[in-house]
Amino acid sequence: MSTLTQAALVSKKAFFWTLIIFAIVIAVLVFLGIGKSIKQTLFPPAPTPALVAFGKLPKVDLSGGFVAPASTYEAQTISGNFSVNSTSAKVFKIFSPTPSFSDTANLRAKVEALGFDWAPTTTADGSFKFTKQGKSLTINQYGNNFTLETDYAANSSILSSNPGDVKAAIDTAYAFFSSSGLDLENYPKDKIETRTLKIDGSTLSATTSTSGANLVEVTLNYGDLDKLPVIWAKKNPGGIYALVWQGQVVFAKVVRVPILKNEFSTYTLRPVTSAYEDLKNGLGFFNTPLNSGNNVVLNASLGYVIGDKTGDYLQPVYIFKLANGVLGYVSAVDNSWISTTSGK
């Protein structure tokens, strides 16, 4: 009997000490986790050093945007300051085409895919122009950039009718750009922007619905790069857009910026407060015209700007969002990595 009692006592003690050891292990693990968190808070790890593989970069040309008139700026952010914590960002190489024997064949195929016969005339800037049945196509020698034009402003059928469904216009424009050879993977549908427009003589005015419009403007926007937004230097329209009327593209423009996504290097960024000072000193540019007076700045973020003046590198910028929806942008790369020699 005493043996059974002793066995029970031993079993209880073993169970008790097992619980104690288990509790100690849990406490140690929790302590180590909290300790690590405290250590990271007090002594954050040093940022990964920038690679700067391209050496010093040329000064980014943002003048494709709108210059602001004399204005004042007032930051009214939720936190009271600009919460941009990144210390580096990627710089991407831009593809620069060189002439080759295949250019003419590729260009001809593209022109014919757009519905024109191969009978070019040369323009003053070296581009090629094609005409057919009231349409004209002006395209550069590499086929990257082109403008398709019709006399839509004088077309009585267009002037006397609405443009049709906006979704159908998006599908029409998307199919047209696909036939032009544009890589649509870079221009996702969820980034598309549209406007309904009314023809007023030689100008186009935005409307609130298709019922009072003649055309639908469909603008393609580049997808995010490294989780950062890419915006056009000028908005409405952007660099790639089409005007659509009842299933027909009556105008289109393509300014392609061939970003080499796999050729990039990281660069150190200057503080966002430094860029904001440049904005206040009139050194920023904007994606739509800005009125003079007091302008409220709601927030700032990192991103990229593309347009017809994008150079050999796509460099990050600070994008400042104003209360009126206008976006201002200023170079973000630290000045120590910007060349002071023109063209270098």
Short mmCIF file of N, CA and C in Angstrom, two decimals, residues 104-230:
data_model
loop_
_atom_site.label_atom_id
_atom_site.label_comp_id
_atom_site.label_asym_id
_atom_site.label_seq_id
_atom_site.Cartn_x
_atom_site.Cartn_y
_atom_site.Cartn_z
N THR A 104 13.47 48.44 -90.38
CA THR A 104 12.51 48.73 -91.44
C THR A 104 11.45 47.65 -91.53
N ALA A 105 11.86 46.39 -91.43
CA ALA A 105 10.90 45.29 -91.50
C ALA A 105 9.92 45.33 -90.32
N ASN A 106 10.46 45.58 -89.13
CA ASN A 106 9.59 45.66 -87.95
C ASN A 106 8.64 46.84 -88.04
N LEU A 107 9.16 47.97 -88.51
CA LEU A 107 8.34 49.17 -88.63
C LEU A 107 7.22 48.95 -89.65
N ARG A 108 7.57 48.34 -90.77
CA ARG A 108 6.56 48.08 -91.79
C ARG A 108 5.45 47.18 -91.26
N ALA A 109 5.83 46.14 -90.52
CA ALA A 109 4.83 45.24 -89.95
C ALA A 109 3.91 45.99 -88.99
N LYS A 110 4.47 46.89 -88.20
CA LYS A 110 3.66 47.65 -87.25
C LYS A 110 2.72 48.60 -87.97
N VAL A 111 3.22 49.27 -89.00
CA VAL A 111 2.39 50.21 -89.77
C VAL A 111 1.22 49.48 -90.43
N GLU A 112 1.50 48.33 -90.99
CA GLU A 112 0.44 47.57 -91.65
C GLU A 112 -0.54 47.01 -90.63
N ALA A 113 -0.07 46.66 -89.44
CA ALA A 113 -0.97 46.19 -88.39
C ALA A 113 -1.93 47.29 -87.94
N LEU A 114 -1.51 48.54 -88.09
CA LEU A 114 -2.37 49.68 -87.74
C LEU A 114 -3.26 50.11 -88.90
N GLY A 115 -3.21 49.37 -90.01
CA GLY A 115 -4.14 49.60 -91.10
C GLY A 115 -3.66 50.53 -92.19
N PHE A 116 -2.35 50.75 -92.32
CA PHE A 116 -1.81 51.65 -93.33
C PHE A 116 -0.94 50.89 -94.31
N ASP A 117 -0.93 51.38 -95.55
CA ASP A 117 -0.04 50.82 -96.57
C ASP A 117 1.35 51.41 -96.41
N TRP A 118 2.36 50.65 -96.84
CA TRP A 118 3.74 51.09 -96.72
C TRP A 118 4.08 52.07 -97.84
N ALA A 119 3.76 53.34 -97.59
CA ALA A 119 4.08 54.41 -98.55
C ALA A 119 4.43 55.65 -97.75
N PRO A 120 5.60 55.62 -97.07
CA PRO A 120 5.91 56.69 -96.11
C PRO A 120 6.44 57.96 -96.77
N THR A 121 6.19 59.06 -96.09
CA THR A 121 6.88 60.32 -96.36
C THR A 121 7.64 60.67 -95.08
N THR A 122 8.75 61.38 -95.23
CA THR A 122 9.60 61.69 -94.07
C THR A 122 9.27 63.08 -93.55
N THR A 123 9.14 63.19 -92.21
CA THR A 123 8.86 64.48 -91.58
C THR A 123 10.17 65.18 -91.23
N ALA A 124 10.06 66.41 -90.75
CA ALA A 124 11.25 67.21 -90.45
C ALA A 124 12.12 66.59 -89.38
N ASP A 125 11.52 65.88 -88.42
CA ASP A 125 12.32 65.29 -87.34
C ASP A 125 12.78 63.86 -87.65
N GLY A 126 12.59 63.41 -88.88
CA GLY A 126 13.05 62.08 -89.25
C GLY A 126 12.04 60.98 -89.04
N SER A 127 10.84 61.31 -88.56
CA SER A 127 9.79 60.31 -88.41
C SER A 127 9.16 60.02 -89.78
N PHE A 128 8.30 59.01 -89.81
CA PHE A 128 7.62 58.63 -91.05
C PHE A 128 6.13 58.92 -90.91
N LYS A 129 5.53 59.37 -92.02
CA LYS A 129 4.10 59.69 -92.01
C LYS A 129 3.39 58.89 -93.10
N PHE A 130 2.22 58.37 -92.72
CA PHE A 130 1.40 57.57 -93.63
C PHE A 130 -0.02 58.13 -93.61
N THR A 131 -0.69 58.10 -94.75
CA THR A 131 -2.07 58.57 -94.82
C THR A 131 -2.91 57.54 -95.55
N LYS A 132 -4.18 57.44 -95.11
CA LYS A 132 -5.11 56.51 -95.77
C LYS A 132 -6.53 56.81 -95.32
N GLN A 133 -7.38 57.10 -96.31
CA GLN A 133 -8.82 57.26 -96.08
C GLN A 133 -9.12 58.21 -94.91
N GLY A 134 -8.53 59.39 -94.97
CA GLY A 134 -8.83 60.40 -93.96
C GLY A 134 -8.11 60.22 -92.65
N LYS A 135 -7.23 59.24 -92.56
CA LYS A 135 -6.43 59.02 -91.35
C LYS A 135 -4.97 59.27 -91.65
N SER A 136 -4.22 59.66 -90.62
CA SER A 136 -2.77 59.81 -90.77
C SER A 136 -2.08 59.17 -89.58
N LEU A 137 -0.90 58.63 -89.85
CA LEU A 137 -0.09 57.98 -88.83
C LEU A 137 1.31 58.54 -88.91
N THR A 138 1.78 59.13 -87.80
CA THR A 138 3.16 59.61 -87.70
C THR A 138 3.87 58.74 -86.68
N ILE A 139 4.98 58.11 -87.11
CA ILE A 139 5.64 57.13 -86.25
C ILE A 139 7.15 57.30 -86.35
N ASN A 140 7.84 57.15 -85.22
CA ASN A 140 9.29 57.32 -85.26
C ASN A 140 9.97 56.10 -85.88
N GLN A 141 11.25 56.22 -86.18
CA GLN A 141 11.93 55.19 -86.96
C GLN A 141 12.03 53.84 -86.25
N TYR A 142 11.87 53.83 -84.93
CA TYR A 142 11.93 52.57 -84.19
C TYR A 142 10.54 51.98 -83.94
N GLY A 143 9.50 52.76 -84.26
CA GLY A 143 8.15 52.29 -84.04
C GLY A 143 7.69 52.36 -82.61
N ASN A 144 8.47 53.00 -81.73
CA ASN A 144 8.10 53.07 -80.32
C ASN A 144 6.97 54.07 -80.07
N ASN A 145 7.09 55.24 -80.69
CA ASN A 145 6.15 56.32 -80.45
C ASN A 145 5.40 56.65 -81.74
N PHE A 146 4.12 56.91 -81.62
CA PHE A 146 3.35 57.27 -82.81
C PHE A 146 2.12 58.08 -82.41
N THR A 147 1.56 58.75 -83.43
CA THR A 147 0.31 59.48 -83.27
C THR A 147 -0.61 59.12 -84.43
N LEU A 148 -1.82 58.68 -84.11
CA LEU A 148 -2.84 58.39 -85.11
C LEU A 148 -3.88 59.51 -85.06
N GLU A 149 -4.18 60.11 -86.22
CA GLU A 149 -5.08 61.25 -86.26
C GLU A 149 -6.19 61.06 -87.29
N THR A 150 -7.36 61.58 -86.95
CA THR A 150 -8.46 61.72 -87.90
C THR A 150 -9.08 63.10 -87.68
N ASP A 151 -9.90 63.52 -88.59
CA ASP A 151 -10.54 64.83 -88.44
C ASP A 151 -11.85 64.66 -87.66
N TYR A 152 -11.75 64.14 -86.44
CA TYR A 152 -12.95 63.84 -85.66
C TYR A 152 -13.73 65.09 -85.28
N ALA A 153 -13.04 66.22 -85.13
CA ALA A 153 -13.71 67.44 -84.70
C ALA A 153 -14.65 67.99 -85.76
N ALA A 154 -14.50 67.53 -87.01
CA ALA A 154 -15.37 67.99 -88.09
C ALA A 154 -16.29 66.89 -88.59
N ASN A 155 -16.32 65.77 -87.88
CA ASN A 155 -17.14 64.64 -88.29
C ASN A 155 -18.55 64.83 -87.75
N SER A 156 -19.52 65.04 -88.64
CA SER A 156 -20.89 65.34 -88.22
C SER A 156 -21.52 64.17 -87.47
N SER A 157 -21.14 62.95 -87.82
CA SER A 157 -21.70 61.80 -87.10
C SER A 157 -21.25 61.78 -85.64
N ILE A 158 -19.99 62.12 -85.42
CA ILE A 158 -19.47 62.16 -84.05
C ILE A 158 -20.07 63.33 -83.29
N LEU A 159 -20.17 64.48 -83.95
CA LEU A 159 -20.68 65.69 -83.29
C LEU A 159 -22.14 65.56 -82.87
N SER A 160 -22.89 64.72 -83.57
CA SER A 160 -24.33 64.62 -83.30
C SER A 160 -24.71 63.41 -82.47
N SER A 161 -23.72 62.74 -81.87
CA SER A 161 -24.04 61.52 -81.13
C SER A 161 -23.14 61.36 -79.91
N ASN A 162 -23.50 60.40 -79.05
CA ASN A 162 -22.66 60.12 -77.89
C ASN A 162 -21.69 59.00 -78.22
N PRO A 163 -20.68 58.80 -77.38
CA PRO A 163 -19.60 57.86 -77.75
C PRO A 163 -19.87 56.40 -77.46
N GLY A 164 -20.97 56.11 -76.79
CA GLY A 164 -21.23 54.73 -76.41
C GLY A 164 -20.72 54.41 -75.01
N ASP A 165 -20.78 53.16 -74.64
CA ASP A 165 -20.45 52.70 -73.29
C ASP A 165 -18.96 52.87 -72.98
N VAL A 166 -18.66 53.31 -71.76
CA VAL A 166 -17.27 53.54 -71.35
C VAL A 166 -16.50 52.23 -71.31
N LYS A 167 -17.11 51.17 -70.77
CA LYS A 167 -16.41 49.88 -70.71
C LYS A 167 -16.08 49.38 -72.11
N ALA A 168 -17.00 49.55 -73.03
CA ALA A 168 -16.74 49.13 -74.41
C ALA A 168 -15.61 49.95 -75.01
N ALA A 169 -15.55 51.23 -74.65
CA ALA A 169 -14.47 52.10 -75.15
C ALA A 169 -13.12 51.62 -74.61
N ILE A 170 -13.09 51.18 -73.35
CA ILE A 170 -11.85 50.65 -72.78
C ILE A 170 -11.40 49.42 -73.55
N ASP A 171 -12.33 48.52 -73.83
CA ASP A 171 -11.99 47.30 -74.57
C ASP A 171 -11.48 47.64 -75.98
N THR A 172 -12.12 48.63 -76.62
CA THR A 172 -11.69 49.05 -77.96
C THR A 172 -10.27 49.59 -77.93
N ALA A 173 -10.00 50.47 -76.97
CA ALA A 173 -8.66 51.08 -76.86
C ALA A 173 -7.62 50.02 -76.53
N TYR A 174 -7.96 49.10 -75.64
CA TYR A 174 -7.01 48.06 -75.22
C TYR A 174 -6.64 47.17 -76.41
N ALA A 175 -7.65 46.82 -77.20
CA ALA A 175 -7.39 45.99 -78.37
C ALA A 175 -6.54 46.74 -79.40
N PHE A 176 -6.81 48.04 -79.55
CA PHE A 176 -6.03 48.85 -80.49
C PHE A 176 -4.56 48.90 -80.07
N PHE A 177 -4.31 49.17 -78.80
CA PHE A 177 -2.92 49.26 -78.33
C PHE A 177 -2.22 47.90 -78.40
N SER A 178 -2.98 46.84 -78.21
CA SER A 178 -2.40 45.51 -78.36
C SER A 178 -1.94 45.28 -79.80
N SER A 179 -2.76 45.71 -80.76
CA SER A 179 -2.40 45.54 -82.17
C SER A 179 -1.21 46.41 -82.56
N SER A 180 -0.97 47.48 -81.80
CA SER A 180 0.16 48.36 -82.09
C SER A 180 1.48 47.81 -81.56
N GLY A 181 1.43 46.69 -80.85
CA GLY A 181 2.64 46.09 -80.32
C GLY A 181 2.99 46.53 -78.91
N LEU A 182 2.12 47.25 -78.25
CA LEU A 182 2.39 47.69 -76.88
C LEU A 182 2.29 46.50 -75.94
N ASP A 183 3.26 46.36 -75.04
CA ASP A 183 3.25 45.28 -74.07
C ASP A 183 2.26 45.64 -72.95
N LEU A 184 1.06 45.08 -73.05
CA LEU A 184 0.00 45.47 -72.13
C LEU A 184 0.22 44.94 -70.72
N GLU A 185 1.16 44.02 -70.52
CA GLU A 185 1.47 43.57 -69.16
C GLU A 185 1.99 44.72 -68.32
N ASN A 186 2.59 45.71 -68.97
CA ASN A 186 3.10 46.88 -68.24
C ASN A 186 2.01 47.90 -67.95
N TYR A 187 0.82 47.72 -68.56
CA TYR A 187 -0.26 48.70 -68.42
C TYR A 187 -1.54 47.98 -68.01
N PRO A 188 -1.64 47.57 -66.76
CA PRO A 188 -2.78 46.77 -66.31
C PRO A 188 -4.10 47.53 -66.40
N LYS A 189 -5.16 46.78 -66.59
CA LYS A 189 -6.48 47.40 -66.76
C LYS A 189 -6.93 48.17 -65.52
N ASP A 190 -6.50 47.72 -64.35
CA ASP A 190 -6.96 48.42 -63.14
C ASP A 190 -6.29 49.78 -62.96
N LYS A 191 -5.32 50.10 -63.84
CA LYS A 191 -4.68 51.41 -63.80
C LYS A 191 -5.25 52.37 -64.86
N ILE A 192 -6.18 51.89 -65.67
CA ILE A 192 -6.74 52.72 -66.74
C ILE A 192 -7.57 53.86 -66.16
N GLU A 193 -7.46 55.02 -66.77
CA GLU A 193 -8.28 56.18 -66.41
C GLU A 193 -9.08 56.61 -67.63
N THR A 194 -10.31 57.05 -67.41
CA THR A 194 -11.16 57.48 -68.51
C THR A 194 -11.79 58.84 -68.21
N ARG A 195 -12.09 59.54 -69.29
CA ARG A 195 -12.87 60.78 -69.21
C ARG A 195 -13.86 60.78 -70.37
N THR A 196 -15.04 61.34 -70.16
CA THR A 196 -15.98 61.57 -71.25
C THR A 196 -15.82 63.03 -71.69
N LEU A 197 -15.70 63.24 -73.00
CA LEU A 197 -15.36 64.55 -73.53
C LEU A 197 -16.37 65.00 -74.57
N LYS A 198 -16.61 66.30 -74.58
CA LYS A 198 -17.46 66.93 -75.58
C LYS A 198 -16.60 67.79 -76.49
N ILE A 199 -16.88 67.74 -77.78
CA ILE A 199 -16.14 68.54 -78.74
C ILE A 199 -16.74 69.94 -78.80
N ASP A 200 -15.94 70.93 -78.47
CA ASP A 200 -16.34 72.34 -78.54
C ASP A 200 -15.42 73.03 -79.54
N GLY A 201 -15.79 72.99 -80.81
CA GLY A 201 -14.92 73.57 -81.84
C GLY A 201 -13.64 72.78 -81.96
N SER A 202 -12.54 73.43 -81.62
CA SER A 202 -11.24 72.76 -81.70
C SER A 202 -10.75 72.28 -80.34
N THR A 203 -11.58 72.41 -79.33
CA THR A 203 -11.19 72.00 -77.98
C THR A 203 -12.09 70.88 -77.48
N LEU A 204 -11.60 70.20 -76.45
CA LEU A 204 -12.36 69.13 -75.81
C LEU A 204 -12.64 69.51 -74.37
N SER A 205 -13.90 69.35 -73.95
CA SER A 205 -14.30 69.70 -72.59
C SER A 205 -14.81 68.45 -71.88
N ALA A 206 -14.39 68.28 -70.63
CA ALA A 206 -14.81 67.12 -69.85
C ALA A 206 -16.29 67.24 -69.49
N THR A 207 -16.99 66.10 -69.52
CA THR A 207 -18.40 66.05 -69.14
C THR A 207 -18.55 65.07 -67.98
N THR A 208 -19.74 65.06 -67.40
CA THR A 208 -19.99 64.17 -66.26
C THR A 208 -20.53 62.81 -66.67
N SER A 209 -20.98 62.67 -67.92
CA SER A 209 -21.52 61.39 -68.37
C SER A 209 -21.42 61.30 -69.89
N THR A 210 -21.68 60.11 -70.42
CA THR A 210 -21.61 59.91 -71.86
C THR A 210 -22.77 60.59 -72.59
N SER A 211 -23.86 60.88 -71.87
CA SER A 211 -25.03 61.45 -72.54
C SER A 211 -24.74 62.83 -73.12
N GLY A 212 -23.85 63.58 -72.51
CA GLY A 212 -23.51 64.90 -73.03
C GLY A 212 -22.16 64.94 -73.70
N ALA A 213 -21.61 63.76 -74.01
CA ALA A 213 -20.26 63.67 -74.57
C ALA A 213 -20.29 63.17 -76.00
N ASN A 214 -19.16 63.34 -76.68
CA ASN A 214 -18.97 62.80 -78.02
C ASN A 214 -17.89 61.72 -78.06
N LEU A 215 -16.96 61.76 -77.10
CA LEU A 215 -15.82 60.85 -77.11
C LEU A 215 -15.54 60.34 -75.70
N VAL A 216 -14.89 59.18 -75.65
CA VAL A 216 -14.34 58.66 -74.40
C VAL A 216 -12.83 58.65 -74.54
N GLU A 217 -12.16 59.30 -73.59
CA GLU A 217 -10.69 59.28 -73.55
C GLU A 217 -10.24 58.15 -72.63
N VAL A 218 -9.41 57.26 -73.16
CA VAL A 218 -8.91 56.11 -72.40
C VAL A 218 -7.39 56.25 -72.27
N THR A 219 -6.92 56.42 -71.04
CA THR A 219 -5.49 56.59 -70.78
C THR A 219 -4.93 55.35 -70.09
N LEU A 220 -3.85 54.81 -70.64
CA LEU A 220 -3.16 53.68 -70.02
C LEU A 220 -2.05 54.19 -69.11
N ASN A 221 -1.98 53.64 -67.91
CA ASN A 221 -0.95 54.01 -66.95
C ASN A 221 -0.06 52.82 -66.65
N TYR A 222 1.21 53.11 -66.44
CA TYR A 222 2.19 52.06 -66.16
C TYR A 222 1.89 51.44 -64.80
N GLY A 223 2.13 50.15 -64.67
CA GLY A 223 1.95 49.48 -63.40
C GLY A 223 3.01 49.88 -62.38
N ASP A 224 2.80 49.53 -61.12
CA ASP A 224 3.74 49.88 -60.06
C ASP A 224 5.11 49.25 -60.32
N LEU A 225 6.15 49.96 -59.91
CA LEU A 225 7.52 49.45 -59.98
C LEU A 225 8.06 49.33 -58.55
N ASP A 226 8.42 48.12 -58.18
CA ASP A 226 8.92 47.88 -56.82
C ASP A 226 7.93 48.42 -55.78
N LYS A 227 6.66 48.23 -56.07
CA LYS A 227 5.54 48.63 -55.20
C LYS A 227 5.40 50.15 -55.09
N LEU A 228 6.01 50.89 -56.01
CA LEU A 228 5.88 52.35 -56.03
C LEU A 228 5.09 52.76 -57.26
N PRO A 229 4.23 53.78 -57.14
CA PRO A 229 3.42 54.20 -58.28
C PRO A 229 4.24 54.88 -59.36
N VAL A 230 3.77 54.76 -60.60
CA VAL A 230 4.38 55.43 -61.74
C VAL A 230 3.33 56.34 -62.34
#
